[in-house]
Short mmCIF file of C-alpha atoms and ligand atoms in Angstrom, two decimals:
data_model
loop_
_atom_site.label_atom_id
_atom_site.label_comp_id
_atom_site.label_asym_id
_atom_site.label_seq_id
_atom_site.Cartn_x
_atom_site.Cartn_y
_atom_site.Cartn_z
CA MET A 254 -3.57 -27.78 -8.41
CA ALA A 255 -6.19 -25.16 -7.51
CA ARG A 256 -6.67 -22.47 -10.17
CA GLU A 257 -5.53 -19.70 -7.77
CA GLN A 258 -2.25 -21.53 -7.16
CA GLU A 259 -1.70 -22.07 -10.87
CA ILE A 260 -2.26 -18.33 -11.57
CA ARG A 261 0.05 -17.32 -8.75
CA GLU A 262 2.80 -19.69 -9.91
CA TYR A 263 2.74 -18.12 -13.38
CA LEU A 264 2.60 -14.50 -12.16
CA HIS A 265 5.48 -15.21 -9.78
CA THR A 266 7.69 -15.80 -12.82
CA ILE A 267 6.96 -12.39 -14.41
CA PRO A 268 7.43 -9.83 -11.59
CA GLU A 269 7.29 -6.21 -12.81
CA THR A 270 7.71 -3.03 -10.77
CA GLY A 271 5.23 -0.13 -10.48
CA PHE A 272 3.82 1.14 -13.81
CA ASN A 273 5.96 -1.41 -15.70
CA GLU A 274 3.43 -4.25 -15.26
CA HIS A 275 2.86 -4.73 -19.01
CA ARG A 276 3.09 -8.53 -19.25
CA THR A 277 1.17 -8.90 -15.99
CA ALA A 278 -1.61 -6.58 -17.19
CA ALA A 279 -1.81 -8.35 -20.57
CA PHE A 280 -2.16 -11.73 -18.84
CA LEU A 281 -4.88 -10.43 -16.49
CA ALA A 282 -6.80 -8.68 -19.28
CA ASP A 283 -6.70 -11.81 -21.42
CA ALA A 284 -7.88 -14.07 -18.58
CA LEU A 285 -10.72 -11.68 -17.64
CA THR A 286 -11.85 -11.44 -21.27
CA ARG A 287 -11.86 -15.24 -21.62
CA ALA A 288 -13.89 -15.50 -18.42
CA GLY A 289 -16.54 -13.21 -19.92
CA TYR A 290 -15.75 -9.79 -18.45
CA GLN A 291 -15.88 -6.53 -20.38
CA VAL A 292 -12.26 -5.43 -20.07
CA THR A 293 -10.52 -2.04 -20.22
CA THR A 294 -6.74 -1.73 -20.00
CA GLY A 295 -4.40 1.25 -19.56
CA LEU A 296 -6.52 2.80 -16.78
CA GLY A 297 -5.62 6.45 -16.12
CA GLY A 298 -2.97 6.22 -18.85
CA LYS A 299 -1.07 3.61 -16.79
CA THR A 300 -1.06 -0.18 -16.42
CA GLY A 301 -4.30 -0.79 -14.49
CA VAL A 302 -6.94 -3.22 -15.76
CA VAL A 303 -10.65 -3.51 -15.02
CA GLY A 304 -13.08 -6.30 -15.85
CA ILE A 305 -16.78 -5.43 -15.57
CA LEU A 306 -19.67 -7.85 -15.13
CA ASP A 307 -23.15 -6.36 -15.43
CA SER A 308 -26.05 -8.43 -14.12
CA GLY A 309 -28.55 -6.27 -16.02
CA VAL A 310 -30.54 -5.99 -12.79
CA PRO A 311 -30.48 -2.73 -10.79
CA GLY A 312 -28.31 -2.92 -7.71
CA PRO A 313 -25.07 -1.75 -6.14
CA VAL A 314 -21.69 -1.61 -7.83
CA MET A 315 -18.97 -3.59 -6.08
CA GLY A 316 -15.24 -3.45 -6.76
CA ILE A 317 -12.61 -6.01 -5.84
CA ARG A 318 -9.18 -4.42 -5.88
CA ALA A 319 -5.93 -6.36 -6.16
CA ASP A 320 -2.50 -4.76 -6.53
CA ILE A 321 -0.26 -6.12 -9.27
CA ASP A 322 3.26 -4.71 -8.87
CA ALA A 323 6.45 -6.34 -7.64
CA LEU A 324 9.22 -4.76 -5.60
CA GLY A 325 12.55 -3.58 -6.93
CA HIS A 326 15.37 -5.29 -5.01
CA ILE A 327 19.14 -5.34 -5.41
CA ILE A 328 20.20 -9.00 -5.57
CA ASP A 329 23.91 -9.81 -5.89
CA GLY A 330 24.54 -6.18 -6.79
CA LYS A 331 22.00 -6.20 -9.64
CA PRO A 332 18.49 -4.68 -9.76
CA ALA A 333 15.81 -7.38 -9.70
CA ALA A 334 12.01 -7.28 -9.50
CA LEU A 335 10.48 -9.77 -7.07
CA HIS A 336 6.97 -10.50 -5.82
CA SER A 337 8.18 -10.21 -2.22
CA CYS A 338 5.01 -8.43 -1.03
CA GLY A 339 2.70 -11.22 -2.21
CA HIS A 340 0.84 -9.18 -4.83
CA ASP A 341 1.04 -12.22 -7.13
CA GLY A 342 -1.12 -13.96 -4.53
CA HIS A 343 -3.59 -11.05 -4.44
CA MET A 344 -3.99 -11.17 -8.24
CA ALA A 345 -4.42 -14.94 -8.11
CA MET A 346 -7.19 -14.73 -5.49
CA ALA A 347 -9.04 -11.95 -7.36
CA LEU A 348 -8.73 -13.57 -10.80
CA ALA A 349 -9.67 -17.08 -9.61
CA ALA A 350 -12.64 -15.52 -7.78
CA ALA A 351 -13.60 -13.59 -10.94
CA GLU A 352 -13.66 -16.83 -12.92
CA SER A 353 -15.73 -18.68 -10.27
CA ILE A 354 -18.19 -15.78 -10.04
CA ILE A 355 -19.13 -16.12 -13.71
CA ARG A 356 -19.04 -19.93 -13.70
CA ASP A 357 -21.34 -20.12 -10.67
CA GLY A 358 -23.54 -17.13 -11.62
CA LEU A 359 -22.96 -15.33 -8.31
CA VAL A 360 -23.77 -11.78 -9.50
CA LYS A 361 -27.56 -11.58 -9.41
CA ARG A 362 -27.96 -7.79 -9.22
CA GLY A 363 -25.87 -4.67 -9.77
CA ARG A 364 -22.41 -4.74 -11.29
CA LEU A 365 -19.03 -6.16 -10.33
CA LYS A 366 -15.69 -4.58 -11.20
CA ILE A 367 -12.47 -6.57 -10.82
CA ILE A 368 -9.86 -3.83 -10.50
CA PHE A 369 -6.19 -4.67 -10.96
CA GLN A 370 -4.22 -1.73 -9.60
CA PRO A 371 -0.60 -1.04 -10.52
CA ALA A 372 2.20 0.60 -8.54
CA GLU A 373 1.06 0.08 -4.94
CA GLU A 374 4.63 -0.06 -3.67
CA ILE A 375 5.47 3.42 -4.92
CA GLY A 376 2.21 4.81 -3.53
CA LEU A 377 1.00 6.13 -6.90
CA GLY A 378 -1.15 3.36 -8.34
CA ALA A 379 -4.36 4.25 -6.50
CA TYR A 380 -4.20 7.75 -8.03
CA SER A 381 -4.15 6.26 -11.54
CA ILE A 382 -7.29 4.22 -10.74
CA LEU A 383 -9.02 7.28 -9.25
CA GLU A 384 -8.06 9.34 -12.31
CA SER A 385 -9.47 6.71 -14.69
CA GLY A 386 -12.97 7.23 -13.26
CA VAL A 387 -13.41 3.48 -12.76
CA LEU A 388 -14.47 4.06 -9.15
CA ASP A 389 -16.93 6.87 -9.89
CA ASP A 390 -20.01 4.63 -9.67
CA VAL A 391 -18.57 2.09 -7.20
CA ASP A 392 -20.44 1.73 -3.88
CA TYR A 393 -18.41 -1.06 -2.23
CA LEU A 394 -14.68 -1.71 -2.55
CA ILE A 395 -12.87 -4.72 -1.06
CA GLY A 396 -9.11 -5.18 -0.84
CA GLN A 397 -6.84 -7.77 0.78
CA HIS A 398 -3.25 -8.45 1.75
CA VAL A 399 -1.34 -11.53 2.83
CA ARG A 400 0.03 -11.13 6.37
CA PRO A 401 3.25 -12.22 8.08
CA ILE A 402 2.94 -15.31 10.29
CA GLU A 403 3.31 -13.27 13.52
CA GLU A 404 0.06 -11.47 12.63
CA ALA A 405 -1.99 -14.30 11.14
CA LYS A 406 -1.41 -18.02 10.58
CA ASN A 407 -2.70 -20.14 7.72
CA GLY A 408 -6.40 -20.68 8.40
CA GLN A 409 -6.85 -17.26 10.01
CA ALA A 410 -7.89 -13.87 8.65
CA SER A 411 -8.61 -10.40 10.02
CA PRO A 412 -11.64 -8.38 8.85
CA ALA A 413 -9.79 -5.01 8.98
CA MET A 414 -6.16 -4.03 8.48
CA TYR A 415 -5.43 -0.74 10.17
CA TYR A 416 -2.53 0.61 8.17
CA SER A 417 -0.66 3.60 9.51
CA ALA A 418 -0.37 6.96 7.88
CA CYS A 419 3.15 7.38 6.58
CA GLY A 420 5.23 9.76 4.53
CA THR A 421 8.75 10.99 3.87
CA TRP A 422 10.14 14.50 4.27
CA GLU A 423 12.78 15.13 1.63
CA VAL A 424 14.80 18.03 3.02
CA ASP A 425 17.26 20.28 1.20
CA ILE A 426 19.41 22.44 3.46
CA THR A 427 21.23 25.40 1.98
CA GLY A 428 24.01 27.22 3.80
CA LEU A 429 27.03 29.19 2.70
CA ARG A 430 30.30 27.72 1.56
CA SER A 431 33.61 28.91 3.00
CA HIS A 432 37.17 27.77 3.68
CA ALA A 433 37.47 25.50 6.73
CA ALA A 434 40.05 27.94 8.07
CA ARG A 435 37.38 30.67 8.07
CA PRO A 436 34.21 28.91 9.26
CA HIS A 437 32.81 32.18 10.61
CA LEU A 438 32.35 33.35 7.00
CA GLY A 439 30.16 30.37 6.09
CA HIS A 440 26.98 28.63 7.25
CA ASN A 441 27.71 24.94 7.73
CA ALA A 442 24.94 22.82 6.19
CA LEU A 443 26.26 19.73 8.00
CA ASP A 444 25.90 21.38 11.41
CA ALA A 445 22.37 22.42 10.41
CA ALA A 446 21.58 18.86 9.26
CA ALA A 447 22.75 17.43 12.59
CA ALA A 448 20.65 20.02 14.42
CA THR A 449 17.53 19.11 12.43
CA ILE A 450 17.98 15.43 13.34
CA ALA A 451 18.32 16.28 17.05
CA ALA A 452 15.30 18.60 16.86
CA VAL A 453 13.16 15.96 15.16
CA ASN A 454 14.16 13.32 17.71
CA ALA A 455 12.81 15.57 20.48
CA ILE A 456 9.29 15.79 19.00
CA HIS A 457 6.50 14.46 21.19
CA CYS A 458 2.91 13.62 20.30
CA ASP A 459 0.30 12.01 22.56
CA PRO A 460 2.00 8.74 23.64
CA ARG A 461 -1.37 6.97 23.74
CA ARG A 462 -1.33 7.05 19.93
CA SER A 463 1.55 5.28 18.23
CA PHE A 464 3.81 7.38 16.01
CA SER A 465 7.44 7.50 14.96
CA ILE A 466 9.71 9.85 13.10
CA LYS A 467 13.35 9.26 12.32
CA ALA A 468 16.12 10.41 9.97
CA THR A 469 16.69 7.85 7.21
CA ARG A 470 19.20 9.70 5.01
CA CYS A 471 21.86 12.38 5.38
CA LEU A 472 24.02 13.28 2.40
CA CYS A 473 26.55 16.07 2.75
CA ASP A 474 29.91 16.39 1.09
CA ALA A 475 31.64 19.62 0.11
CA GLY A 476 34.02 17.54 -2.00
CA ALA A 477 36.92 18.63 0.20
CA THR A 478 37.40 18.05 3.90
CA ASN A 479 38.89 21.52 4.36
CA ALA A 480 35.79 23.34 3.17
CA ILE A 481 32.53 24.21 4.92
CA PRO A 482 29.72 22.42 3.07
CA ASP A 483 26.80 24.54 1.90
CA ILE A 484 24.35 21.80 0.84
CA ALA A 485 22.86 18.83 2.72
CA HIS A 486 20.05 16.46 1.75
CA LEU A 487 18.09 14.58 4.38
CA ALA A 488 15.12 12.28 4.53
CA PHE A 489 12.84 11.66 7.51
CA ASP A 490 10.33 8.79 7.67
CA LEU A 491 7.05 9.64 9.46
CA ARG A 492 4.40 7.18 10.68
CA ALA A 493 1.29 7.54 12.81
CA GLU A 494 -1.61 5.26 13.64
CA ASN A 495 -4.24 7.84 12.68
CA ASN A 496 -4.54 10.83 10.35
CA ASP A 497 -4.85 13.45 13.13
CA THR A 498 -1.56 12.36 14.73
CA MET A 499 0.07 12.34 11.30
CA GLN A 500 -1.09 15.91 10.69
CA LEU A 501 0.39 17.04 14.03
CA LEU A 502 3.63 15.15 13.39
CA GLN A 503 3.98 16.79 9.99
CA GLU A 504 3.41 20.30 11.39
CA ARG A 505 5.79 19.85 14.34
CA SER A 506 8.56 18.27 12.29
CA GLN A 507 8.35 20.97 9.62
CA THR A 508 8.73 23.68 12.28
CA ALA A 509 11.56 21.78 14.00
CA ILE A 510 13.50 21.26 10.78
CA GLU A 511 13.08 24.81 9.46
CA GLN A 512 13.94 26.46 12.77
CA ALA A 513 16.88 24.17 13.59
CA ALA A 514 18.39 24.96 10.18
CA ALA A 515 17.71 28.69 10.67
CA ALA A 516 19.56 28.59 13.99
CA TYR A 517 22.71 27.82 11.99
CA GLY A 518 22.06 30.49 9.36
CA CYS A 519 20.82 27.90 6.85
CA SER A 520 17.48 27.47 5.12
CA ALA A 521 15.55 24.23 4.76
CA THR A 522 13.00 23.37 2.09
CA LEU A 523 10.77 20.37 2.70
CA THR A 524 8.84 18.17 0.26
CA MET A 525 6.46 15.47 1.44
CA THR A 526 6.77 12.31 -0.69
CA LYS A 527 5.39 8.76 -0.46
CA PHE A 528 2.46 10.02 1.60
CA LEU A 529 -0.18 7.46 2.53
CA PRO A 530 -3.14 8.24 4.80
CA ALA A 531 -4.14 5.89 7.63
CA ALA A 532 -6.88 3.31 7.08
CA GLU A 533 -10.48 4.04 8.05
CA TYR A 534 -13.30 1.53 7.57
CA PRO A 535 -17.06 1.72 8.15
CA GLU A 536 -18.13 -0.61 11.00
CA ASP A 537 -20.66 -2.42 8.80
CA MET A 538 -17.94 -3.38 6.32
CA ILE A 539 -15.78 -4.82 9.12
CA ALA A 540 -18.84 -6.80 10.27
CA LEU A 541 -19.55 -7.98 6.70
CA LEU A 542 -15.99 -9.24 6.21
CA ALA A 543 -16.01 -10.84 9.67
CA ASP A 544 -19.13 -12.80 8.61
CA CYS A 545 -17.39 -13.86 5.37
CA ILE A 546 -14.30 -15.03 7.29
CA ARG A 547 -16.46 -16.95 9.78
CA GLU A 548 -18.25 -18.72 6.91
CA VAL A 549 -14.98 -19.71 5.24
CA LEU A 550 -12.64 -20.35 8.19
CA GLY A 551 -14.99 -20.90 11.11
CA GLU A 552 -15.13 -18.90 14.34
CA ASP A 553 -11.56 -19.96 15.28
CA GLY A 554 -10.22 -18.49 12.04
CA LEU A 555 -11.57 -15.00 12.71
CA LEU A 556 -8.94 -12.65 14.13
CA PRO A 557 -9.71 -9.17 15.50
CA PRO A 558 -8.87 -6.08 13.42
CA LEU A 559 -5.07 -5.74 13.20
CA SER A 560 -2.91 -2.62 13.36
CA THR A 561 0.34 -2.39 11.42
CA PRO A 562 2.97 0.37 11.14
CA GLY A 563 3.14 -0.39 7.41
CA GLY A 564 1.40 1.78 4.82
CA GLU A 565 -0.97 0.75 2.00
CA ASP A 566 -2.06 2.92 -0.90
CA PHE A 567 -5.59 1.45 -0.74
CA CYS A 568 -6.07 4.14 1.94
CA HIS A 569 -6.00 6.80 -0.80
CA TYR A 570 -9.41 5.54 -1.95
CA VAL A 571 -10.91 6.15 1.47
CA LYS A 572 -9.45 9.63 1.64
CA ALA A 573 -10.49 10.56 -1.92
CA LYS A 574 -13.98 9.04 -1.76
CA PRO A 575 -15.21 9.08 1.85
CA GLU A 576 -18.66 7.88 0.74
CA LEU A 577 -17.14 4.61 -0.57
CA LYS A 578 -17.89 1.58 1.61
CA VAL A 579 -14.44 0.05 1.92
CA GLY A 580 -13.31 -3.18 3.50
CA PHE A 581 -9.83 -4.69 3.63
CA PHE A 582 -8.99 -8.09 5.07
CA GLY A 583 -5.66 -9.56 6.08
CA LEU A 584 -5.06 -13.19 5.11
CA GLY A 585 -2.94 -15.61 7.15
CA CYS A 586 -0.79 -17.88 4.98
CA ASP A 587 2.25 -18.77 7.18
CA LEU A 588 4.24 -16.02 5.44
CA LYS A 589 7.94 -15.98 6.42
CA PRO A 590 10.38 -14.32 7.14
CA GLY A 591 8.45 -11.13 6.37
CA LEU A 592 6.94 -8.94 3.67
CA HIS A 593 9.54 -7.32 1.38
CA ALA A 594 12.17 -9.92 2.32
CA PRO A 595 13.72 -11.21 -0.92
CA ASP A 596 13.34 -14.80 0.38
CA MET A 597 9.70 -14.33 1.45
CA THR A 598 7.54 -17.44 1.05
CA PHE A 599 4.01 -18.40 2.07
CA ASP A 600 1.72 -21.42 1.85
CA PRO A 601 -0.06 -21.00 -1.52
CA ALA A 602 -2.88 -23.31 -0.34
CA ALA A 603 -4.09 -20.34 1.76
CA LEU A 604 -5.02 -18.48 -1.45
CA THR A 605 -8.13 -20.66 -1.64
CA ASN A 606 -9.25 -19.17 1.70
CA GLY A 607 -8.76 -15.65 0.34
CA LYS A 608 -10.65 -16.48 -2.85
CA ASN A 609 -13.53 -17.95 -0.84
CA ILE A 610 -13.71 -14.86 1.41
CA LEU A 611 -14.03 -12.72 -1.75
CA LEU A 612 -16.76 -15.03 -3.10
CA ALA A 613 -18.66 -14.81 0.19
CA ALA A 614 -18.51 -10.99 0.02
CA VAL A 615 -19.80 -10.99 -3.58
CA LYS A 616 -22.73 -13.21 -2.56
CA LYS A 617 -23.61 -10.83 0.29
CA ILE A 618 -23.38 -7.62 -1.75
CA LEU A 619 -24.50 -8.68 -5.24
CA GLY A 620 -26.29 -12.00 -4.55
ZN1 LIG B 818 4.73 -4.01 0.01
ZN1 LIG B 819 1.87 -5.15 -0.54
#
C-alpha cells in the first residue's frame, strides 16, 4: 500500500474536531521529526504543527498547508467526530510528500515549511497559524482539497478553487413583553423576526455575481402561548462569489434587519460569525499549479479553475497577507455522496496524484 494511503487509513481512525486534534498533531509531529524536519507544535497556543526543512542555500520560503480537523456529527443521537471533509487525505498527501522530499533531496534552495493547520471547519484555525508567526517569512503557500465527483473525477484536478465568501449573522431581537390580551402594550419580537426574514428575502445584488442569503434559525418562545414574546434569536447564512458582493450583502442585510425590527418597535443587534473571505489567487500561481497537474495527470487531467459556494478558511491567509503567493488545487478522487456527508468515501489511490502535484510544486519553487 502506498505510504499516503497507509497514513490516511491510520488518521481516519482518530478523527478529532477543531482545536482538539491532540493525537493527530502528536502523530504528525512524530512523523515529521523522524523524516528529518525541525518540528514545532502548539502553534499560536493551539494544535497546529510545523516541520521546517532548511536547504542552507538562499532562496524562497515555501509552505504546504494541510488542514487536520474532523467534523462533529450527530450519529444515532450521539456526538461523533468524523473525517467527512477528507482532511485525513490532505494530511496524508502533505506528510507523504514531506517524507519523499527529504528522501529524494528535492529542496535545493530556500526553506520548506509543512504546516498542519487545525480547526478549518470552525473557521478559526488559520488565525492560530497567522498568530504563531509561522507564515511571517513565507513567500509561497500551497493548499489543496479533495472535491466531490460532480466537480472532479479521479485522475483530474483543478489549479484554483474559487471558494465563496460566507458568514453568519447571529441576530438578537428585543421587544417588550405583554399579555396576549393586551398586545398593544407590547412589542412582539416574533412579528419583528418574521419581518426581518421577509426583508432579507427581498435583498437584491447584481445578479451577474452569485450570492445568497437566507434565514437558517428562528428561536422564539415566551414560554406561554398567551403572552407576547419579547426575545427572538435568528441566524442568517450569507454567501457571495467575491468579497465586494459580500460587503454589499452584509451592509444591505444589516440595514434590512435593523429597520424591519424597528418597524415593530423592536431592536436588533447583529454579530457576524463564521466569516470567511472569498478566494483570490495570483495568475502565476494558477499557471504554476496547472503545469504541475499537467505533469502528473496529463493534459486530459487538467480541469479549469472551479467555483464553489462552499467556504474555506485558507482564504484568511490571502486576506491577512496579500503579498503571499497562494495557490490552492482541487483534487478529483471519485468522492461520494458529498463533502460533510457522514457516509462520504473517496478512492484513496487518488492521494498519490495529490502528493505528486505537491512534489512537482516543490521542485518548481525550491528545486
Ligand atoms: Zn469541510
Ligand atoms: Zn474541508
